[in-house]
Short mmCIF file of C-alpha atoms in Angstrom, two decimals:
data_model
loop_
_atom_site.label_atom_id
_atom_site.label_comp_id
_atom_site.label_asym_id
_atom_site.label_seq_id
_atom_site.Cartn_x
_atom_site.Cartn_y
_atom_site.Cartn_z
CA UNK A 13 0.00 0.00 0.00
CA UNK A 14 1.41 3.65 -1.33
CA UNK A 15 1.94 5.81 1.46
CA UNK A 16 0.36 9.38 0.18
CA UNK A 17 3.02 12.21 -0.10
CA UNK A 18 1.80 15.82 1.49
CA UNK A 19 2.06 18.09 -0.57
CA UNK A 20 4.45 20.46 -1.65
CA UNK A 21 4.41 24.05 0.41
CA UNK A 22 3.68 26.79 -1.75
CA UNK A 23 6.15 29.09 -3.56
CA UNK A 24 3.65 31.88 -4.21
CA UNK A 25 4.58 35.73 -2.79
CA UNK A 26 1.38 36.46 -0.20
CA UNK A 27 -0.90 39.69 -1.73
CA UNK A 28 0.12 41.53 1.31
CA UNK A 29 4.24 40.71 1.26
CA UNK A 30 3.80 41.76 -3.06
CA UNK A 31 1.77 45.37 -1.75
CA UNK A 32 4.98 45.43 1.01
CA UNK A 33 7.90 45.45 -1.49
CA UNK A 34 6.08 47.64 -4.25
CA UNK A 35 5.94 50.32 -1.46
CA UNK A 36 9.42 49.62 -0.20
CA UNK A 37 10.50 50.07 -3.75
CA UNK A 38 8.33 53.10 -4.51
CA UNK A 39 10.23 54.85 -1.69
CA UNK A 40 13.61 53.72 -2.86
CA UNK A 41 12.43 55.57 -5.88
CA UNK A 42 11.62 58.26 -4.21
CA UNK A 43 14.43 59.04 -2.52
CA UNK A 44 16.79 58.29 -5.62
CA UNK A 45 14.56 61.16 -7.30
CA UNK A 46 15.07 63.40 -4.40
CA UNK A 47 18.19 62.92 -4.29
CA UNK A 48 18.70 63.84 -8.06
CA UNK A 49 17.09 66.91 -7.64
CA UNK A 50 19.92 68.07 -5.15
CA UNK A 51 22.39 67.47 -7.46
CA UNK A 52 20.67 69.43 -10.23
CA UNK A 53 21.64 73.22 -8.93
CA UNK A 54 24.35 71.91 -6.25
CA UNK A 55 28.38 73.09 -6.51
CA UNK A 56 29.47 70.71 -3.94
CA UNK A 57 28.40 67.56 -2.32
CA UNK A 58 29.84 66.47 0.76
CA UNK A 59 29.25 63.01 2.61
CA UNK A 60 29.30 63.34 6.50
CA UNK A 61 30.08 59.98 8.85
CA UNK A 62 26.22 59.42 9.98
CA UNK A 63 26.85 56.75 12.51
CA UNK A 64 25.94 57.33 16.24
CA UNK A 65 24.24 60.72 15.60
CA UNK A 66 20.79 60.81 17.55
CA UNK A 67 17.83 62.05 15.96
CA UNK A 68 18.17 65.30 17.91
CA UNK A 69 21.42 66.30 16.79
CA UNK A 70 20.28 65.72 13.20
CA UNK A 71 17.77 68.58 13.67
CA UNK A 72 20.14 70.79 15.47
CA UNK A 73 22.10 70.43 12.01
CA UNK A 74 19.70 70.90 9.92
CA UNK A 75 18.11 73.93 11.74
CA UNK A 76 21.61 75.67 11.82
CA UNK A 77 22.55 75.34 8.32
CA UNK A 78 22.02 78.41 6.06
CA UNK A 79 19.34 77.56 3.62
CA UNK A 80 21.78 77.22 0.58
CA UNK A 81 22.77 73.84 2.24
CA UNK A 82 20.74 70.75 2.62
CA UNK A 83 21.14 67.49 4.93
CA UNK A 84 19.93 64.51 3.58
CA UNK A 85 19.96 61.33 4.85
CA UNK A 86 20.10 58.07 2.18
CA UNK A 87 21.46 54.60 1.60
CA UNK A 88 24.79 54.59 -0.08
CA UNK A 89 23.02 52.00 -2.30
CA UNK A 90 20.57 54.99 -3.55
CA UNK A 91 22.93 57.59 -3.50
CA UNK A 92 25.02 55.59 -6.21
CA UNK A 93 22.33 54.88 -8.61
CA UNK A 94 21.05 59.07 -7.85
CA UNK A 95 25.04 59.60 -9.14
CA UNK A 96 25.84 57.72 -11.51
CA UNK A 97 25.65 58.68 -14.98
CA UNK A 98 27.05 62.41 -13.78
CA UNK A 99 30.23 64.07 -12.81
CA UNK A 100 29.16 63.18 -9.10
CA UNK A 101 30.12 59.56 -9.71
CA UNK A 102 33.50 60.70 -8.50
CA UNK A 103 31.54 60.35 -4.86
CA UNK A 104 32.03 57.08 -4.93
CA UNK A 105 34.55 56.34 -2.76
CA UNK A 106 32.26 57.91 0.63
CA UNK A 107 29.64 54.69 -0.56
CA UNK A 108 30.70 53.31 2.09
CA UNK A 109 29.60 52.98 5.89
CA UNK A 110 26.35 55.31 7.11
CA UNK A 111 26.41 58.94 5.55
CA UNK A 112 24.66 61.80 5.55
CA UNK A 113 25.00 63.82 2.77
CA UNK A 114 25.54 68.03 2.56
CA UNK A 115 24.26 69.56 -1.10
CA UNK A 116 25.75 73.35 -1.17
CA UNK A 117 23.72 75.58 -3.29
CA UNK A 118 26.24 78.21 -3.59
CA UNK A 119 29.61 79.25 -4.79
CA UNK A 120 30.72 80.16 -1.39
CA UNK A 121 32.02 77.32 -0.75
CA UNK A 122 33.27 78.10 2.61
CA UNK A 123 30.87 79.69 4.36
CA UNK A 124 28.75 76.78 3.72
CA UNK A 125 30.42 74.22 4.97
CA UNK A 126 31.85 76.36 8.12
CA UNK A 127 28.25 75.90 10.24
CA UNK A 128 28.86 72.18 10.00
CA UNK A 129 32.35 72.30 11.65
CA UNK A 130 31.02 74.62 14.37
CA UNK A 131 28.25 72.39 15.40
CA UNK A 132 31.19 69.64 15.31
CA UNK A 133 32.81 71.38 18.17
CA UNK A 134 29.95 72.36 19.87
CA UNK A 135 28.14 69.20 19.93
CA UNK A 136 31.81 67.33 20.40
CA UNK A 137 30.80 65.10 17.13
CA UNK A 138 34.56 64.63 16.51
CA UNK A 139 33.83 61.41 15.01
CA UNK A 140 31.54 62.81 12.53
CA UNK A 141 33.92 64.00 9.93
CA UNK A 142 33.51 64.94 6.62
CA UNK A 143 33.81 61.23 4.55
CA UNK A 144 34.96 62.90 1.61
CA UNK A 145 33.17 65.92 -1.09
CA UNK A 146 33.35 66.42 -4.82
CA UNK A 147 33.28 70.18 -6.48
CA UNK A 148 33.71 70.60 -9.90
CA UNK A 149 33.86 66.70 -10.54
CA UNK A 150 36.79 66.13 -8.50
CA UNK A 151 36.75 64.53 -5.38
CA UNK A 152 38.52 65.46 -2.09
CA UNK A 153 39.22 62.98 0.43
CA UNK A 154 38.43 64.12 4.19
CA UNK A 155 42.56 65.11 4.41
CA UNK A 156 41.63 67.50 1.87
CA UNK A 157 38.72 69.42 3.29
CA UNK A 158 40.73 71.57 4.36
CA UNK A 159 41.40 72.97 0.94
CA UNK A 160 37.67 73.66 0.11
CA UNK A 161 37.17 75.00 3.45
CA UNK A 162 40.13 77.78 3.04
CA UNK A 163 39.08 78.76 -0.65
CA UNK A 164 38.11 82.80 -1.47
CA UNK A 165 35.31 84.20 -1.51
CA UNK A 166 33.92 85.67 -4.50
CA UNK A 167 34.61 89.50 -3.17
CA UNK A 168 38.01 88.10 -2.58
CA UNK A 169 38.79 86.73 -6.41
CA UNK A 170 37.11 90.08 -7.67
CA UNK A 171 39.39 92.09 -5.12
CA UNK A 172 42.37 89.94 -6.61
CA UNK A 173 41.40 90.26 -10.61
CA UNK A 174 41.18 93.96 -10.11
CA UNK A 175 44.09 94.56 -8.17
CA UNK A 176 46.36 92.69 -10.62
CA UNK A 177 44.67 94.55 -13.73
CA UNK A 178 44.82 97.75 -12.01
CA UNK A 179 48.68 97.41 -10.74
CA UNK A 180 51.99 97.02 -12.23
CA UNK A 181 52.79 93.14 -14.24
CA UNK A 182 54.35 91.75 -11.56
CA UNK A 183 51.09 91.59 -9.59
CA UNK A 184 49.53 90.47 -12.72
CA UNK A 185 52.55 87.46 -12.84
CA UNK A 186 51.76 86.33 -9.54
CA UNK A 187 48.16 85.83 -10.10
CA UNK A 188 49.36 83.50 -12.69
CA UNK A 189 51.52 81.75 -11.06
CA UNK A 190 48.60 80.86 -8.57
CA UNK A 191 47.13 77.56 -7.97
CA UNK A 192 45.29 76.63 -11.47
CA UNK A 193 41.80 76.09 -9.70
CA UNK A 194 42.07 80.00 -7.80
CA UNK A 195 42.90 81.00 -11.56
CA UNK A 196 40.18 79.47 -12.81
CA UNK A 197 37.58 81.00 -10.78
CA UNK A 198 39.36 84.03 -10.77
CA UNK A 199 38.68 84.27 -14.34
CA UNK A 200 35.14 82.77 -14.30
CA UNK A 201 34.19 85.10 -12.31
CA UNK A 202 35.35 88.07 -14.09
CA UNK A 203 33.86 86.47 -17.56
CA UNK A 204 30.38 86.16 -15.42
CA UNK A 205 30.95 90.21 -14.48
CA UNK A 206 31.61 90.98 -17.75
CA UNK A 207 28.27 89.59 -18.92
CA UNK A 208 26.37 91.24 -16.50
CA UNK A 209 27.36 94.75 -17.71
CA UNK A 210 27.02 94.01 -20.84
CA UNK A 211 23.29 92.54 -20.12
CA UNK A 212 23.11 95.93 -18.29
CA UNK A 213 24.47 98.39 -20.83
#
C-alpha cells in the first residue's frame, strides 16, 4: 500500500508581502529622485560619517545650516544609482559605511560648509567627519577638506582680478603663477561680471 506524499508548500509571494515590497521600492524611488534633484543646482556635495548621531542632533544640524545647504539622509546604495551617470560619480569612494550627505547651493564654498564644523565642536561630534566631497567633478578625500574649506570668496577673487589689472605686471605674474583652480575661478568670475554689464548696458 502507497503511502500518500503531502504536498508540496507553496512558492507563491502572499498579496500583502507583493503590496509590502512595491511600497518599499516606490520609496527607494523616491528618494533616488530626491536625491537627483539636489544634485541638479548643487556646486558641492559632501558626505558626512552618519553613525551614532541621535535624531536630535540631526535637527540641530539641519536647523543651523544656512538655507543654501541641505542634509539629507540616504542609503549609499541609492545615492550611487542618484550619481551615476554624472560628474558626481566621482563620490564614490564615501559609498561606504552610514552617511549623511551636505548639497551646497552656492559658490561660497566656505561659508557653507563652516556651520557644519562649528556644530562639530559644539556638539563634540569629533567622530563625525567629513567622509569625503566632490566640487567641480573632482573629489577630495576628508585630508583635503581643508582645501575647500580655506578657498576665497567671491569678493576676494574680484578684489584679486582687479588689483592685478589695475597694478603694475608683476602683480599680474603672480596671479598666474597661482594655484590653477584660484585661476580658474578668478577668471570665471570676471567672464560672469563681464556679462552682466554688458546685459546691463
Amino acid at each position: 500500500m502507497r503511502q500518500s506524499m503531502s504536498p508540496l508548500p507553496s512558492t507563491s509571494i502572499s498579496p500583502c508581502l507583493r503590496v509590502d515590497m512595491a511600497i518599499s521600492r516606490e520609496k527607494k524611488e523616491a528618494t533616488v529622485e530626491k536625491v537627483r534633484e539636489q544634485l541638479e543646482n548643487a556646486y558641492l556635495v559632501a558626505g558626512i560619517k552618519y553613525t551614532g548621531l541621535t535624531v536630535k542632533q540631526l535637527q540641530e544640524i539641519r536647523r543651523k545650516l544656512p538655507e543654501t545647504v541641505t542634509l539629507r539622509v540616504a542609503k549609499n546604495t541609492l545615492m550611487g544609482k542618484a550619481i551615476e551617470g554624472t560628474q558626481w560619480e566621482a563620490l564614490k569612494p564615501c559609498l561606504k559605511g552610514m552617511n549623511a550627505w551636505l548639497f551646497v547651493k552656492t559658490e561660497e564654498i566656505p561659508a557653507a560648509l563652516k556651520p557644519y564644523r562649528e556644530l562639530q565642536k559644539e556638539l563634540k561630534l569629533d567622530s563625525n567627519d567629513f567622509t569625503g566631497a566632490v566640487f567641480e567633478g573632482k573629489f577630495f578625500a576628508p585630508e583635503e577638506m581643508n582645501v575647500l574649506e580655506t578657498m576665497p570668496s567671491r569678493a576676494e577673487l574680484y578684489a584679486k582680478l582687479l588689483g592685478s589689472l589695475q597694478s603694475p605686471a608683476i602683480s599680474l605674474i603672480t596671479t598666474l603663477q597661482a594655484p590653477a583652480r584660484d585661476l580658474v575661478l578668478t577668471l570665471q568670475a570676471y567672464v560672469k561680471k563681464l556679462e552682466e554689464e554688458a546685459g546691463s548696458s
